[in-house]
Coordinates of C-alpha atoms and ligand atoms in Angstrom, one line a residue:
M294 CA 77.9 92.6 95.9
R295 CA 78.3 90.6 99.1
R296 CA 79.2 87.7 97.0
A297 CA 81.7 89.7 95.0
L298 CA 83.4 90.8 98.3
E299 CA 83.4 87.2 99.5
L300 CA 85.1 86.0 96.3
A301 CA 87.6 88.9 96.4
E302 CA 88.7 87.8 99.9
R303 CA 89.8 84.5 98.5
G304 CA 92.8 86.3 97.0
A305 CA 93.8 87.7 100.5
G306 CA 97.6 87.5 100.9
W307 CA 98.2 86.6 97.2
T308 CA 97.2 89.7 95.3
S309 CA 99.5 92.2 97.2
P310 CA 100.5 94.9 96.3
N311 CA 97.4 94.8 94.0
P312 CA 93.8 94.8 95.2
M313 CA 91.5 91.9 96.0
V314 CA 88.8 91.9 93.4
G315 CA 85.7 89.8 93.0
A316 CA 83.2 89.8 90.0
V317 CA 79.7 88.4 89.7
V318 CA 77.7 88.3 86.5
V319 CA 73.9 88.3 87.1
K320 CA 71.0 87.9 84.7
D321 CA 67.3 87.6 85.6
N322 CA 68.3 87.4 89.3
N323 CA 70.6 84.4 88.6
I324 CA 74.3 84.2 88.9
L325 CA 75.7 83.4 85.5
S326 CA 79.3 83.3 86.4
E327 CA 81.7 84.6 89.1
S328 CA 85.4 84.9 89.6
W329 CA 88.1 86.6 91.6
H330 CA 91.7 87.9 91.2
E331 CA 93.7 84.9 92.4
E332 CA 97.2 86.3 92.6
F333 CA 99.4 89.2 91.8
G334 CA 100.0 89.5 88.0
G335 CA 97.3 87.0 87.2
P336 CA 94.1 87.8 85.2
H337 CA 91.7 90.3 86.6
A338 CA 88.4 89.2 88.2
E339 CA 86.2 90.9 85.6
F340 CA 88.1 89.4 82.8
L341 CA 87.7 85.8 84.1
A342 CA 84.0 86.2 85.0
L343 CA 83.1 87.6 81.6
R344 CA 85.0 84.9 79.8
R345 CA 83.2 82.3 81.8
A346 CA 79.8 83.8 81.0
G347 CA 80.6 84.0 77.3
A348 CA 77.8 85.2 75.0
L349 CA 75.3 84.9 77.8
A350 CA 76.8 88.1 79.4
R351 CA 75.0 90.2 76.8
G352 CA 72.4 92.3 78.6
A353 CA 73.5 91.0 82.1
E354 CA 74.6 93.0 85.1
L355 CA 78.1 92.9 86.7
Y356 CA 78.9 93.4 90.4
L357 CA 82.4 94.6 91.2
N358 CA 83.9 95.6 94.6
L359 CA 86.4 97.8 92.7
E360 CA 86.2 100.0 89.7
P361 CA 87.3 98.2 86.5
C362 CA 90.7 99.2 85.0
V363 CA 91.4 101.1 81.8
A364 CA 94.4 101.0 79.5
A365 CA 97.5 102.4 81.3
P366 CA 101.3 102.2 80.9
G367 CA 102.9 99.6 83.0
K368 CA 99.8 97.4 83.3
R369 CA 100.1 93.7 82.7
N370 CA 96.5 92.9 82.0
P371 CA 94.1 94.0 79.2
P372 CA 91.8 96.8 80.3
C373 CA 88.6 95.4 81.9
A374 CA 86.4 98.4 81.0
D375 CA 86.8 97.5 77.3
E376 CA 86.1 93.8 78.0
I377 CA 82.8 94.9 79.8
I378 CA 81.7 97.0 76.9
R379 CA 82.6 94.2 74.4
A380 CA 80.7 91.6 76.4
G381 CA 77.5 93.7 76.2
I382 CA 76.9 94.2 79.9
R383 CA 73.9 96.4 80.6
R384 CA 74.6 97.7 84.1
V385 CA 77.6 97.6 86.4
F386 CA 77.6 97.9 90.2
V387 CA 80.8 99.3 91.6
A388 CA 81.4 99.4 95.3
L389 CA 84.5 101.6 95.2
R390 CA 86.5 103.8 92.9
D391 CA 90.1 102.7 92.3
P392 CA 92.5 105.2 93.8
D393 CA 95.2 104.2 91.3
P394 CA 95.9 107.6 89.5
R395 CA 95.9 105.8 86.2
I396 CA 92.3 104.7 86.8
N397 CA 90.5 106.8 89.5
G398 CA 87.1 107.4 87.9
K399 CA 88.2 106.7 84.3
G400 CA 87.0 103.1 84.4
I401 CA 83.5 104.4 85.3
E402 CA 83.6 107.2 82.8
V403 CA 84.6 104.8 80.0
L404 CA 81.6 102.6 80.8
R405 CA 79.1 105.5 81.0
R406 CA 80.3 106.9 77.7
A407 CA 79.6 103.5 76.1
G408 CA 76.0 103.8 77.4
I409 CA 76.4 101.4 80.3
E410 CA 74.6 102.3 83.5
V411 CA 77.0 102.4 86.5
V412 CA 75.7 102.3 90.1
E413 CA 78.4 103.3 92.6
G414 CA 78.7 102.9 96.3
L415 CA 77.0 99.6 97.1
L416 CA 78.7 98.2 100.3
E417 CA 81.4 100.8 99.9
R418 CA 82.3 100.6 103.6
E419 CA 82.9 96.9 103.4
A420 CA 84.8 97.3 100.2
R421 CA 87.1 99.8 101.8
K422 CA 87.8 97.6 104.7
L423 CA 88.5 94.6 102.6
N424 CA 91.1 96.5 100.6
E425 CA 92.4 98.7 103.4
I426 CA 96.0 97.7 102.7
Y427 CA 95.8 98.5 99.0
L428 CA 94.0 101.8 99.6
K429 CA 96.5 103.1 102.1
F430 CA 99.5 102.1 100.1
K431 CA 98.1 103.4 96.8
T432 CA 97.1 106.8 98.3
T433 CA 100.1 107.4 100.5
G434 CA 102.9 105.2 99.2
R435 CA 103.4 104.0 102.8
P436 CA 102.6 100.6 104.3
F437 CA 99.5 99.8 106.2
V438 CA 100.7 99.0 109.8
T439 CA 98.8 96.6 112.0
L440 CA 99.8 96.0 115.7
K441 CA 98.7 92.7 117.0
M442 CA 99.2 91.7 120.7
A443 CA 97.8 88.9 122.8
M444 CA 97.2 89.6 126.5
T445 CA 95.4 88.3 129.5
A446 CA 92.2 89.7 130.9
D447 CA 94.4 91.7 133.3
G448 CA 96.4 93.2 130.5
K449 CA 99.6 91.2 130.6
I450 CA 101.5 89.8 127.7
A451 CA 103.8 87.6 129.8
T452 CA 104.4 86.5 133.4
R453 CA 106.9 88.4 135.5
T454 CA 109.5 85.7 134.4
G455 CA 108.7 86.2 130.7
D456 CA 106.6 83.1 130.1
S457 CA 104.2 83.9 127.3
Q458 CA 103.4 80.7 125.4
W459 CA 100.5 80.4 125.0
I460 CA 98.3 83.2 126.3
S461 CA 95.6 82.8 123.7
S462 CA 93.4 80.1 122.3
P463 CA 94.1 77.8 119.3
E464 CA 91.6 79.8 117.3
S465 CA 93.6 83.0 118.1
L466 CA 96.8 81.3 117.0
R467 CA 95.2 80.4 113.7
F468 CA 94.0 84.0 113.3
A469 CA 97.6 85.2 114.0
H470 CA 98.9 83.0 111.2
E471 CA 96.2 84.2 108.8
L472 CA 97.4 87.8 109.6
R473 CA 100.9 86.8 108.8
H474 CA 99.8 85.4 105.5
R475 CA 97.9 88.7 104.7
H476 CA 100.7 91.1 105.5
R477 CA 103.8 91.5 103.3
A478 CA 106.1 91.9 106.3
I479 CA 106.2 91.0 110.0
L480 CA 108.2 93.0 112.5
V481 CA 109.2 92.2 116.1
G482 CA 111.8 93.6 118.5
I483 CA 115.0 91.9 119.5
E484 CA 113.6 91.2 123.0
T485 CA 110.9 89.0 121.5
V486 CA 113.5 87.1 119.5
L487 CA 115.6 86.6 122.6
A488 CA 112.7 85.5 124.7
D489 CA 110.6 83.3 122.3
D490 CA 113.0 82.5 119.4
P491 CA 110.0 82.7 116.9
Q492 CA 110.0 81.5 113.3
L493 CA 107.6 84.3 112.2
T494 CA 106.3 82.3 109.4
A495 CA 102.6 81.8 108.3
R496 CA 101.7 78.2 109.2
L497 CA 98.1 77.1 108.3
E498 CA 96.5 74.0 106.7
K499 CA 96.1 75.9 103.4
K500 CA 99.0 77.1 101.3
T501 CA 100.3 80.4 102.7
R502 CA 102.7 83.1 101.8
N503 CA 105.4 83.8 104.3
P504 CA 105.9 87.5 105.3
I505 CA 109.2 89.2 105.0
R506 CA 110.7 89.0 108.5
I507 CA 112.1 92.2 110.1
V508 CA 113.8 92.3 113.5
L509 CA 114.4 95.6 115.2
D510 CA 117.8 95.3 116.9
S511 CA 119.7 98.6 117.3
R512 CA 122.9 97.0 118.7
G513 CA 123.0 93.8 116.7
R514 CA 122.3 91.4 119.7
I515 CA 120.6 88.8 117.7
P516 CA 122.2 85.3 118.1
L517 CA 123.5 83.6 115.0
N518 CA 121.6 80.5 116.0
A519 CA 118.2 82.3 116.2
E520 CA 115.4 80.5 114.2
V521 CA 115.0 83.5 111.9
V522 CA 118.7 83.7 111.2
R523 CA 119.0 80.0 110.5
S524 CA 116.2 80.1 107.9
A525 CA 117.2 83.5 106.3
E526 CA 118.3 81.8 103.1
Q527 CA 114.8 80.4 102.5
I528 CA 112.8 83.4 103.8
R529 CA 113.8 87.0 103.3
T530 CA 114.9 88.2 106.7
I531 CA 116.0 91.8 107.6
L532 CA 117.8 93.1 110.6
A533 CA 116.9 96.7 111.1
T534 CA 119.8 98.1 113.1
T535 CA 122.0 101.2 113.6
D536 CA 125.7 102.1 113.5
A537 CA 126.0 100.5 117.0
I538 CA 126.1 97.0 115.4
P539 CA 129.6 95.5 115.6
T540 CA 131.2 95.2 112.2
D541 CA 132.0 91.5 112.6
K542 CA 128.4 90.7 113.6
E543 CA 127.1 92.6 110.6
R544 CA 129.4 90.5 108.3
A545 CA 128.5 87.2 110.0
L546 CA 124.8 87.9 109.5
Q547 CA 125.2 88.9 105.9
Q548 CA 127.1 85.7 105.3
V549 CA 124.0 83.7 106.3
H550 CA 121.8 85.9 104.1
V551 CA 120.3 88.2 106.7
E552 CA 119.8 91.6 105.0
I553 CA 121.1 94.5 107.1
W554 CA 119.2 97.9 107.2
K555 CA 121.4 100.4 108.9
L556 CA 119.0 103.1 110.0
P557 CA 119.2 106.3 112.1
A558 CA 118.6 106.0 115.8
R559 CA 115.9 107.8 117.9
D560 CA 116.1 107.7 121.7
G561 CA 118.8 105.0 121.4
R562 CA 116.7 102.7 119.3
V563 CA 116.0 102.2 115.6
D564 CA 113.9 105.2 114.5
P565 CA 110.5 103.8 113.6
H566 CA 110.0 106.6 111.0
A567 CA 113.1 105.4 109.2
V568 CA 111.7 101.8 109.2
I569 CA 108.5 103.0 107.6
Q570 CA 110.4 105.0 105.0
K571 CA 112.5 102.1 104.1
L572 CA 109.4 99.8 103.8
S573 CA 107.9 102.4 101.5
Q574 CA 111.0 102.4 99.3
E575 CA 110.9 98.7 99.1
Q576 CA 107.3 98.7 98.0
I577 CA 106.2 96.7 101.0
D578 CA 102.5 97.5 101.3
S579 CA 101.8 96.2 104.8
V580 CA 103.5 95.2 108.0
L581 CA 102.3 93.3 111.0
I582 CA 103.9 94.3 114.3
E583 CA 103.7 91.4 116.8
G584 CA 105.5 93.1 119.7
G585 CA 107.0 93.3 122.1
S586 CA 105.7 96.1 124.2
E587 CA 108.7 98.5 123.6
V588 CA 108.3 98.2 119.8
A589 CA 104.5 98.7 120.3
W590 CA 105.2 102.0 122.2
S591 CA 107.8 103.1 119.8
F592 CA 105.4 102.9 116.8
L593 CA 102.3 104.0 118.7
S594 CA 103.9 107.0 120.2
Q595 CA 105.0 108.1 116.8
R596 CA 101.5 107.7 115.4
L597 CA 102.6 105.1 112.9
I598 CA 100.0 102.4 113.6
D599 CA 96.9 102.2 111.4
K600 CA 95.1 99.4 113.2
I601 CA 95.4 97.5 116.5
L602 CA 94.2 93.9 117.1
F603 CA 94.2 93.0 120.8
V604 CA 93.4 89.4 121.6
I605 CA 92.2 89.2 125.2
A606 CA 92.4 85.7 126.8
P607 CA 90.2 84.7 129.8
K608 CA 93.2 84.4 132.2
I609 CA 94.7 86.4 135.0
I610 CA 98.5 86.5 135.6
G611 CA 99.0 89.5 138.0
G612 CA 102.4 90.8 138.9
R613 CA 103.4 94.5 138.9
R614 CA 106.5 93.6 136.9
A615 CA 104.6 91.5 134.3
P616 CA 104.5 93.6 131.1
G617 CA 101.4 95.0 129.4
P618 CA 101.1 95.2 125.6
V619 CA 102.4 98.8 125.4
G620 CA 105.6 99.7 127.2
G621 CA 108.0 102.6 126.8
I622 CA 107.8 105.6 129.0
G623 CA 104.1 106.2 128.4
F624 CA 102.2 109.5 128.4
E625 CA 102.1 111.7 131.4
R626 CA 98.6 112.9 131.0
L627 CA 95.4 111.2 130.1
S628 CA 94.7 114.1 127.7
D629 CA 97.6 112.8 125.6
A630 CA 96.1 109.3 125.2
I631 CA 95.8 108.0 121.6
P632 CA 92.2 107.9 120.7
L633 CA 90.9 104.7 119.1
K634 CA 88.1 104.7 116.5
E635 CA 85.8 102.3 114.8
I636 CA 86.0 99.7 117.6
N637 CA 84.9 96.2 116.7
I638 CA 84.6 93.3 119.1
S639 CA 84.3 89.7 118.1
R640 CA 85.3 86.3 119.5
L641 CA 88.1 83.9 118.7
G642 CA 87.3 80.7 120.6
S643 CA 87.4 81.6 124.3
D644 CA 89.2 84.9 123.5
I645 CA 87.9 88.3 122.6
L646 CA 89.3 90.2 119.6
Y647 CA 89.4 93.9 120.1
E648 CA 89.9 95.8 116.9
A649 CA 90.4 99.5 116.5
Y650 CA 91.7 102.1 114.1
L651 CA 94.1 105.0 114.6
N652 CA 95.1 107.9 112.4
R653 CA 91.8 107.3 110.6
E654 CA 91.7 110.7 108.8
R655 CA 95.1 109.8 107.2
T656 CA 94.3 106.3 106.0
I657 CA 91.2 105.0 104.3
S658 CA 88.1 106.9 105.4
S659 CA 88.7 109.6 102.8
Ligands
AOF814 C1 94.2 93.5 89.9 N1 93.2 92.5 89.9 O1 91.1 91.9 89.4 C2 91.7 94.2 89.2 C3 92.7 95.2 89.3 O2 99.2 95.3 86.3 P1 97.8 94.9 86.0 O3 97.4 95.0 84.6 O4 97.4 93.6 86.7 O5 96.9 96.0 86.7 C4 96.9 96.2 88.1 C5 95.9 97.3 88.4 O6 94.6 97.0 87.9 C6 95.6 97.5 89.9 O7 96.5 98.4 90.5 C7 94.2 98.1 90.0 O8 94.3 99.5 89.8 C8 93.5 97.5 88.7 N2 92.5 96.5 89.0 N3 94.0 94.7 89.6 O9 95.3 93.1 90.2 C9 92.0 92.9 89.5 N4 90.5 94.6 88.8
ZN815 ZN1 91.2 95.0 85.1

């Protein structure tokens, strides 16, 4: 199953909004064949692995990190449960049921009715984490929201003059690009665009998928020569704004292929709830928020973040005016603090990666 999870992860970034799935066919303690779902719309992992094993699959065991699919309207691929039966598989290990209402338990039922032994729940925790985006989006119809911020050991995201490049290590930068590749959209505030003029693309040695770029800019202050505006014809770019944007600015941006989302305001800014609603409508399953601190507060205070990734660099900047990762007005009382759960700490070169979940009961712990 560990191998199945490893294989599944190779599809990261490519399978969205479908799940990452890996399949391993085992006979007499040997791996006969293995495969994974490579990209959205492509053949399913089970299908590929069984085809590779051929006649040898008869009497073998199959390891899957997700329940196999059954025939359903709207599906592109042949039902894997039928393929498993036809191949003569003896026993199937399934880490996790598929929450897709067309499948949810039916895949397992079909196998059992055909006399195949099904063992559920092996490495279920790991399987849930791997497909956390798919699980949230399938069960709620809303995007999985990750907030990623890099800061110094004294909790600053820039110096008092706004210098922020680069706080973190080269390993952290690579991690940031991997995150961009794995999320369907990336979102930043206008202040970040004005300060850093970022490209917001996924740049790694391997082939990557660029996220859809979203800039929160309630008054339409984005310059027409900003990097993201200049490349809007190549990469889908959205300006999430309000009625406060001047009409001529709106037209000028549309002319250069920037998509305009006119959304309601909340406290003089684009309402984060409206952003999430729009993302849901657009079938965007995940969004990576990269700052700045005002955007971070706006989404955090409205309880719209699922996961935070704080990268902490071994540096001290100081300065009472130097911003921290979360701005806004902040809570008055400690008892209002947002609790973080399932804390995980690891290293990224010389930096520390602090990972935590919020809203856990509403997302994937089920
Ligand atoms: C995948 N890859 O390896 C498995 C999936 O439209 P279809 O026919 O590709 O079906 C997509 C659904 O199939 C998906 O939502 C999930 O429920 C199920 N399993 N999907 O893309 C796979 N095993
Ligand atoms: Zn399938």
